[in-house]
Amino acid sequence: PRAEAQAAGGAGRVVVVIGQEKNGDAPIVLVDTLEQSLMVYEYSYGSRKLDLECVRTYRYDKQLKEFKVSPPSPREVRAMIR
């Protein structure tokens, strides 16, 4: 799917990605690179309503060693390539 992005905010640290419209709704993702967090909104074109769906920091995700939940696990992959 096609996505559009643009830098926004006075400090240029926020990136906005607007996803493809589906059934009259479109996801809007804001990534704050300074705070290392993201916010996911859903915009409804019909009701002109904006709902906050999710907020999450990714600051510590980069340090995770075991992050995949479906098989094979990172441990199993490491064992296979050794």
Coordinates of N, CA and C in Angstrom, one line a residue:
P1 N 0.8 -1.2 0.0 CA 0.0 0.0 0.0 C 0.9 1.3 0.0
R2 N 0.4 2.2 -0.6 CA 1.1 3.5 -0.7 C 0.9 4.3 0.6
A3 N 2.0 4.9 1.0 CA 2.0 5.8 2.2 C 2.6 7.1 1.9
E4 N 2.2 8.1 2.6 CA 2.8 9.5 2.4 C 3.4 9.9 3.7
A5 N 4.5 10.6 3.6 CA 5.2 11.0 4.8 C 5.7 12.5 4.6
Q6 N 5.7 13.2 5.7 CA 6.3 14.5 5.7 C 6.8 14.9 7.1
A7 N 7.9 15.7 7.1 CA 8.4 16.1 8.4 C 7.5 17.3 8.9
A8 N 7.3 17.3 10.2 CA 6.4 18.3 10.7 C 7.0 18.8 12.1
G9 N 6.4 19.8 12.6 CA 6.9 20.3 13.9 C 8.0 21.3 13.8
G10 N 8.1 22.2 14.8 CA 9.1 23.3 14.7 C 10.5 22.8 14.8
A11 N 10.7 21.7 15.5 CA 12.1 21.2 15.7 C 12.4 20.2 14.6
G12 N 11.5 19.8 13.7 CA 11.7 18.8 12.7 C 11.9 17.4 13.2
R13 N 11.4 17.1 14.4 CA 11.6 15.8 15.0 C 10.4 14.9 14.9
V14 N 9.3 15.4 14.4 CA 8.1 14.6 14.3 C 7.9 14.2 12.8
V15 N 7.7 13.0 12.5 CA 7.4 12.5 11.2 C 5.9 12.0 11.2
V16 N 5.2 12.4 10.2 CA 3.8 12.0 10.0 C 3.6 11.1 8.8
V17 N 3.0 9.9 9.0 CA 2.7 9.0 7.9 C 1.2 8.8 7.9
I18 N 0.6 9.0 6.7 CA -0.8 8.8 6.5 C -0.9 7.6 5.7
G19 N -1.6 6.6 6.2 CA -1.8 5.3 5.4 C -2.9 5.4 4.4
Q20 N -3.0 4.4 3.7 CA -4.1 4.3 2.6 C -5.5 4.2 3.3
E21 N -6.4 4.9 2.7 CA -7.8 4.9 3.2 C -8.4 3.6 2.9
K22 N -9.1 3.0 3.8 CA -9.8 1.7 3.7 C -11.1 1.8 4.4
N23 N -12.2 1.6 3.7 CA -13.6 1.6 4.2 C -13.9 3.0 4.9
G24 N -13.4 4.1 4.4 CA -13.6 5.4 4.9 C -12.8 5.8 6.1
D25 N -11.8 5.0 6.5 CA -10.9 5.3 7.6 C -9.5 5.3 7.1
A26 N -8.6 6.1 7.7 CA -7.2 6.1 7.4 C -6.4 6.1 8.6
P27 N -5.3 5.3 8.7 CA -4.4 5.4 9.8 C -3.5 6.6 9.7
I28 N -3.2 7.2 10.8 CA -2.2 8.3 10.8 C -1.2 8.0 11.9
V29 N 0.1 7.9 11.6 CA 1.1 7.6 12.5 C 2.0 8.8 12.7
L30 N 2.2 9.2 13.9 CA 3.2 10.2 14.3 C 4.4 9.6 15.0
V31 N 5.6 9.8 14.5 CA 6.8 9.3 15.1 C 7.6 10.5 15.7
D32 N 7.8 10.5 17.0 CA 8.6 11.5 17.6 C 10.0 11.0 17.8
T33 N 10.9 11.4 16.9 CA 12.3 10.8 17.0 C 13.1 11.2 18.2
L34 N 12.8 12.3 18.8 CA 13.5 12.8 20.0 C 13.1 11.9 21.2
E35 N 11.8 11.7 21.4 CA 11.2 11.0 22.5 C 11.2 9.5 22.2
Q36 N 11.5 9.1 20.9 CA 11.5 7.7 20.5 C 10.2 7.0 20.8
S37 N 9.1 7.7 20.4 CA 7.8 7.1 20.6 C 6.9 7.3 19.3
L38 N 5.9 6.5 19.3 CA 4.9 6.7 18.2 C 3.5 6.7 18.7
M39 N 2.7 7.4 17.9 CA 1.2 7.5 18.2 C 0.5 7.1 17.0
V40 N -0.5 6.2 17.1 CA -1.3 5.8 16.0 C -2.7 6.3 16.2
Y41 N -3.2 7.0 15.2 CA -4.6 7.5 15.2 C -5.3 6.9 14.0
E42 N -6.7 6.9 14.1 CA -7.5 6.5 13.0 C -8.4 7.7 12.7
Y43 N -8.4 8.1 11.4 CA -9.3 9.2 11.0 C -10.4 8.6 10.2
S44 N -11.7 9.0 10.6 CA -12.8 8.6 9.8 C -13.3 9.7 8.9
Y45 N -13.3 9.5 7.6 CA -13.7 10.6 6.7 C -15.2 10.8 6.8
G46 N -16.0 9.8 7.1 CA -17.4 10.0 7.2 C -17.9 10.8 8.4
S47 N -17.3 10.5 9.5 CA -17.8 11.2 10.7 C -16.8 12.3 11.1
R48 N -15.7 12.5 10.3 CA -14.7 13.5 10.6 C -14.2 13.4 12.0
K49 N -14.0 12.2 12.4 CA -13.5 11.9 13.8 C -12.1 11.3 13.8
L50 N -11.3 11.8 14.8 CA -10.0 11.3 14.9 C -9.9 10.6 16.3
D51 N -9.5 9.3 16.3 CA -9.4 8.5 17.5 C -8.0 8.1 17.7
L52 N -7.5 8.2 18.9 CA -6.2 7.7 19.3 C -6.3 6.2 19.5
E53 N -5.5 5.4 18.8 CA -5.6 4.0 18.9 C -4.5 3.4 19.8
C54 N -3.3 4.0 19.7 CA -2.1 3.4 20.4 C -1.0 4.4 20.6
V55 N -0.3 4.3 21.7 CA 0.9 5.1 22.0 C 1.9 4.1 22.5
R56 N 3.1 4.2 22.0 CA 4.2 3.3 22.4 C 5.6 4.0 22.3
T57 N 6.4 3.7 23.2 CA 7.8 4.1 23.0 C 8.6 2.9 22.4
Y58 N 9.5 3.2 21.6 CA 10.4 2.2 21.0 C 11.8 2.3 21.5
R59 N 12.0 3.2 22.4 CA 13.4 3.4 23.0 C 14.1 2.2 23.4
Y60 N 13.4 1.3 24.0 CA 14.1 0.1 24.6 C 13.9 -1.1 23.7
D61 N 13.0 -1.0 22.7 CA 12.8 -2.2 21.7 C 14.1 -2.6 21.0
K62 N 15.0 -1.6 20.8 CA 16.2 -1.9 20.0 C 17.2 -2.7 20.8
Q63 N 17.0 -2.8 22.2 CA 17.9 -3.5 23.0 C 17.4 -5.0 23.3
L64 N 16.2 -5.3 22.8 CA 15.6 -6.6 23.0 C 16.4 -7.7 22.2
K65 N 16.7 -8.8 22.8 CA 17.3 -9.9 22.1 C 16.3 -10.9 21.6
E66 N 15.2 -11.1 22.4 CA 14.1 -12.0 22.0 C 12.9 -11.2 21.8
F67 N 12.6 -10.9 20.5 CA 11.5 -10.0 20.2 C 10.4 -10.7 19.4
K68 N 10.7 -11.8 18.7 CA 9.7 -12.4 17.8 C 8.9 -13.4 18.6
V69 N 7.6 -13.4 18.4 CA 6.7 -14.2 19.2 C 6.3 -15.5 18.4
S70 N 6.3 -15.5 17.1 CA 5.9 -16.7 16.4 C 7.2 -17.5 16.0
P71 N 7.1 -18.8 15.8 CA 8.2 -19.7 15.5 C 8.8 -19.3 14.1
P72 N 10.0 -19.5 13.9 CA 11.0 -19.9 14.8 C 11.5 -18.7 15.7
S73 N 11.9 -19.0 16.9 CA 12.3 -17.9 17.8 C 13.7 -17.5 17.4
P74 N 14.2 -16.3 17.8 CA 15.5 -15.9 17.5 C 16.6 -16.9 18.0
R75 N 16.3 -17.5 19.1 CA 17.2 -18.5 19.6 C 17.3 -19.7 18.7
E76 N 16.2 -20.1 18.1 CA 16.1 -21.3 17.2 C 16.9 -20.9 15.9
V77 N 16.7 -19.7 15.4 CA 17.4 -19.3 14.2 C 18.9 -19.3 14.4
R78 N 19.3 -18.7 15.6 CA 20.7 -18.7 15.9 C 21.3 -20.1 15.9
A79 N 20.6 -21.1 16.5 CA 21.0 -22.5 16.5 C 21.1 -23.1 15.1
M80 N 20.1 -22.7 14.3 CA 20.1 -23.3 12.9 C 21.3 -22.8 12.1
I81 N 21.7 -21.6 12.3 CA 22.8 -21.1 11.4 C 24.2 -21.4 12.0
R82 N 24.2 -21.9 13.2 CA 25.6 -22.2 13.7 C 26.0 -23.5 13.3

